[in-house]
Amino acid sequence: MSIRQFSIITIFSSAMYILLANAGGVPQAVTKAPGESNNNSCATCHTPAGSFNASIGLQVLNSDNLPVLSYNPGEVYTVKVQVSGTNNPKAYGFQLSSQDSLTTNDLGIWSEFGERVKQQNLTVQGKQRKYLVQSAAKTDGIFTAKWKAPNTNVGKVKFYFSGLAVNLNGNTNGDNNAFGQL
């Protein structure tokens, strides 16, 4: 093998690793929301053979920082996702969507993304959906953003979310994931 062939293979391998290791967000919907592929989960790419168990929780907080289970039209809430795991995972990631419980259309407007949080648009069954994802893995597993409720009462809103606890071993083996909905 020539040096040129070796360089091309090395560049290709590095590019593939970057594409597969999505510390900055997932390339497909993995929250288990309606319409998403039942086969898609964090485990699609991350082998869940880690020695830790992942868990995930979500809180919707009002302006007094108190948890709520319903919304007032047009009000802004803080949404807080917390991913954790046993046996000391090195970092965490997440994905989250807010949808009408009947139509599965996006509901609400996301803003004021917390540290290492970004919005990502993904296509699910021909529809564009807004997802929040990590822009980079976080060691404390806490991700926040502001969510503005719809301006009129449109009925029940469901939040679908998934989290990933990772070992940062340089590949996707030994990580573990969790799912939830509120």
CSV table of C-alpha atoms in Angstrom, one decimal:
chain,number,residue,atom,x,y,z
A,1,MET,CA,0.0,0.0,0.0
A,2,SER,CA,1.3,3.4,-1.0
A,3,ILE,CA,1.5,6.3,1.4
A,4,ARG,CA,-1.2,8.1,-0.7
A,5,GLN,CA,-3.5,5.1,-0.3
A,6,PHE,CA,-2.8,4.9,3.4
A,7,SER,CA,-3.6,8.7,3.8
A,8,ILE,CA,-6.9,8.3,1.9
A,9,ILE,CA,-7.9,5.3,4.1
A,10,THR,CA,-6.9,7.2,7.2
A,11,ILE,CA,-8.9,10.3,6.2
A,12,PHE,CA,-12.0,8.2,5.3
A,13,SER,CA,-11.8,6.3,8.6
A,14,SER,CA,-11.5,9.5,10.5
A,15,ALA,CA,-14.5,11.0,8.7
A,16,MET,CA,-16.6,7.9,9.3
A,17,TYR,CA,-15.7,8.0,13.0
A,18,ILE,CA,-16.8,11.7,13.2
A,19,LEU,CA,-20.1,10.9,11.5
A,20,LEU,CA,-20.8,8.0,13.8
A,21,ALA,CA,-19.8,9.6,17.0
A,22,ASN,CA,-22.6,12.3,17.3
A,23,ALA,CA,-21.6,14.1,20.5
A,24,GLY,CA,-23.3,17.1,19.0
A,25,GLY,CA,-26.7,15.5,18.5
A,26,VAL,CA,-28.3,12.5,16.9
A,27,PRO,CA,-28.9,12.2,13.1
A,28,GLN,CA,-32.3,10.5,13.6
A,29,ALA,CA,-35.3,10.8,16.0
A,30,VAL,CA,-34.8,8.4,19.0
A,31,THR,CA,-37.4,9.6,21.6
A,32,LYS,CA,-39.9,6.8,20.9
A,33,ALA,CA,-42.5,9.4,20.0
A,34,PRO,CA,-45.4,8.4,17.7
A,35,GLY,CA,-44.2,8.0,14.1
A,36,GLU,CA,-40.6,7.5,14.9
A,37,SER,CA,-39.2,4.1,13.9
A,38,ASN,CA,-39.6,1.6,16.7
A,39,ASN,CA,-36.1,0.4,15.9
A,40,ASN,CA,-34.5,3.7,16.4
A,41,SER,CA,-33.1,4.3,19.8
A,42,CYS,CA,-29.8,5.5,21.2
A,43,ALA,CA,-28.8,1.8,21.1
A,44,THR,CA,-29.0,1.9,17.3
A,45,CYS,CA,-25.5,3.4,17.5
A,46,HIS,CA,-24.5,2.9,21.1
A,47,THR,CA,-24.1,-0.7,22.3
A,48,PRO,CA,-25.9,-0.9,25.6
A,49,ALA,CA,-23.4,-3.1,27.3
A,50,GLY,CA,-22.1,-0.7,29.9
A,51,SER,CA,-21.9,-1.5,33.5
A,52,PHE,CA,-24.1,1.4,34.4
A,53,ASN,CA,-27.9,1.8,34.1
A,54,ALA,CA,-29.1,5.1,32.6
A,55,SER,CA,-32.2,7.0,33.8
A,56,ILE,CA,-33.8,10.2,32.7
A,57,GLY,CA,-36.3,12.7,34.1
A,58,LEU,CA,-38.0,15.8,32.9
A,59,GLN,CA,-39.5,18.7,34.7
A,60,VAL,CA,-41.5,21.6,33.3
A,61,LEU,CA,-41.1,24.6,35.7
A,62,ASN,CA,-43.2,27.7,35.9
A,63,SER,CA,-41.8,31.3,36.4
A,64,ASP,CA,-41.6,30.5,40.2
A,65,ASN,CA,-39.4,27.5,39.4
A,66,LEU,CA,-42.1,25.1,40.5
A,67,PRO,CA,-43.0,21.9,38.6
A,68,VAL,CA,-46.2,22.0,36.6
A,69,LEU,CA,-48.2,19.3,34.8
A,70,SER,CA,-50.4,21.6,32.7
A,71,TYR,CA,-49.7,24.8,30.8
A,72,ASN,CA,-51.3,28.2,30.5
A,73,PRO,CA,-51.5,29.4,26.9
A,74,GLY,CA,-48.7,31.7,25.8
A,75,GLU,CA,-46.7,31.3,29.1
A,76,VAL,CA,-43.0,30.5,29.0
A,77,TYR,CA,-41.7,27.6,31.0
A,78,THR,CA,-38.2,26.2,31.8
A,79,VAL,CA,-37.8,22.6,30.7
A,80,LYS,CA,-35.1,20.7,32.5
A,81,VAL,CA,-33.9,17.2,31.4
A,82,GLN,CA,-31.7,15.3,33.8
A,83,VAL,CA,-29.8,12.2,32.7
A,84,SER,CA,-28.0,10.0,35.2
A,85,GLY,CA,-26.5,6.6,35.5
A,86,THR,CA,-25.1,4.2,38.0
A,87,ASN,CA,-21.4,3.3,38.2
A,88,ASN,CA,-20.1,6.7,37.2
A,89,PRO,CA,-20.7,7.3,33.4
A,90,LYS,CA,-18.3,10.0,32.1
A,91,ALA,CA,-20.9,12.1,30.3
A,92,TYR,CA,-24.5,12.4,29.1
A,93,GLY,CA,-26.6,13.4,26.1
A,94,PHE,CA,-30.3,13.7,25.3
A,95,GLN,CA,-33.0,14.3,22.8
A,96,LEU,CA,-36.5,15.9,23.4
A,97,SER,CA,-39.6,16.9,21.5
A,98,SER,CA,-42.9,18.5,22.5
A,99,GLN,CA,-46.0,17.4,20.5
A,100,ASP,CA,-49.7,17.6,20.3
A,101,SER,CA,-50.9,14.3,21.9
A,102,LEU,CA,-53.4,13.6,19.1
A,103,THR,CA,-51.8,15.0,15.9
A,104,THR,CA,-48.1,14.5,16.8
A,105,ASN,CA,-47.4,18.0,15.5
A,106,ASP,CA,-44.8,20.2,17.2
A,107,LEU,CA,-46.1,22.4,19.9
A,108,GLY,CA,-44.5,25.4,21.5
A,109,ILE,CA,-41.5,27.5,20.7
A,110,TRP,CA,-38.0,26.7,22.1
A,111,SER,CA,-35.6,29.5,23.1
A,112,GLU,CA,-32.9,30.4,25.6
A,113,PHE,CA,-31.0,27.1,25.2
A,114,GLY,CA,-29.0,26.2,28.2
A,115,GLU,CA,-25.3,25.1,28.2
A,116,ARG,CA,-24.7,22.6,25.4
A,117,VAL,CA,-28.3,22.5,24.1
A,118,LYS,CA,-29.4,23.2,20.6
A,119,GLN,CA,-32.4,22.7,18.4
A,120,GLN,CA,-32.3,20.2,15.5
A,121,ASN,CA,-35.0,19.7,12.8
A,122,LEU,CA,-35.6,16.1,11.8
A,123,THR,CA,-38.0,14.6,9.3
A,124,VAL,CA,-40.4,11.9,10.8
A,125,GLN,CA,-42.9,10.3,8.4
A,126,GLY,CA,-42.6,13.2,6.0
A,127,LYS,CA,-43.1,15.9,8.7
A,128,GLN,CA,-40.5,18.3,10.0
A,129,ARG,CA,-40.2,18.1,13.8
A,130,LYS,CA,-38.2,20.3,16.2
A,131,TYR,CA,-36.0,18.4,18.7
A,132,LEU,CA,-33.7,19.6,21.4
A,133,VAL,CA,-30.4,17.8,21.6
A,134,GLN,CA,-27.0,18.2,23.2
A,135,SER,CA,-24.6,20.3,21.3
A,136,ALA,CA,-21.8,18.4,23.2
A,137,ALA,CA,-21.9,15.8,25.9
A,138,LYS,CA,-22.2,17.1,29.5
A,139,THR,CA,-20.7,15.7,32.6
A,140,ASP,CA,-23.5,16.7,35.0
A,141,GLY,CA,-26.4,15.4,32.7
A,142,ILE,CA,-28.6,18.5,33.2
A,143,PHE,CA,-29.9,20.2,30.1
A,144,THR,CA,-32.3,23.2,30.0
A,145,ALA,CA,-34.3,25.4,27.6
A,146,LYS,CA,-37.3,27.7,27.6
A,147,TRP,CA,-40.5,26.5,26.1
A,148,LYS,CA,-43.3,28.9,25.2
A,149,ALA,CA,-46.7,27.1,25.3
A,150,PRO,CA,-49.1,27.5,22.4
A,151,ASN,CA,-51.0,30.8,22.4
A,152,THR,CA,-54.3,29.0,22.7
A,153,ASN,CA,-55.3,25.9,24.6
A,154,VAL,CA,-54.8,23.1,22.1
A,155,GLY,CA,-55.2,20.2,24.5
A,156,LYS,CA,-52.6,17.9,26.0
A,157,VAL,CA,-49.0,18.4,25.1
A,158,LYS,CA,-46.6,15.4,25.4
A,159,PHE,CA,-42.9,15.6,25.9
A,160,TYR,CA,-40.9,12.6,24.6
A,161,PHE,CA,-37.3,12.3,25.6
A,162,SER,CA,-34.3,10.0,25.6
A,163,GLY,CA,-31.0,10.1,27.4
A,164,LEU,CA,-27.7,8.5,27.0
A,165,ALA,CA,-25.0,7.8,29.6
A,166,VAL,CA,-21.6,7.3,28.0
A,167,ASN,CA,-18.2,6.1,29.0
A,168,LEU,CA,-16.2,8.3,26.6
A,169,ASN,CA,-14.0,5.3,25.6
A,170,GLY,CA,-13.6,6.7,22.1
A,171,ASN,CA,-16.2,4.5,20.4
A,172,THR,CA,-19.9,3.7,20.9
A,173,ASN,CA,-19.5,0.5,22.9
A,174,GLY,CA,-20.5,0.2,26.5
A,175,ASP,CA,-22.9,3.1,26.7
A,176,ASN,CA,-26.5,2.9,27.9
A,177,ASN,CA,-29.8,4.8,27.3
A,178,ALA,CA,-33.2,5.5,28.8
A,179,PHE,CA,-36.5,6.9,27.6
A,180,GLY,CA,-39.5,8.8,29.1
A,181,GLN,CA,-42.6,10.8,28.4
A,182,LEU,CA,-44.5,13.4,30.3
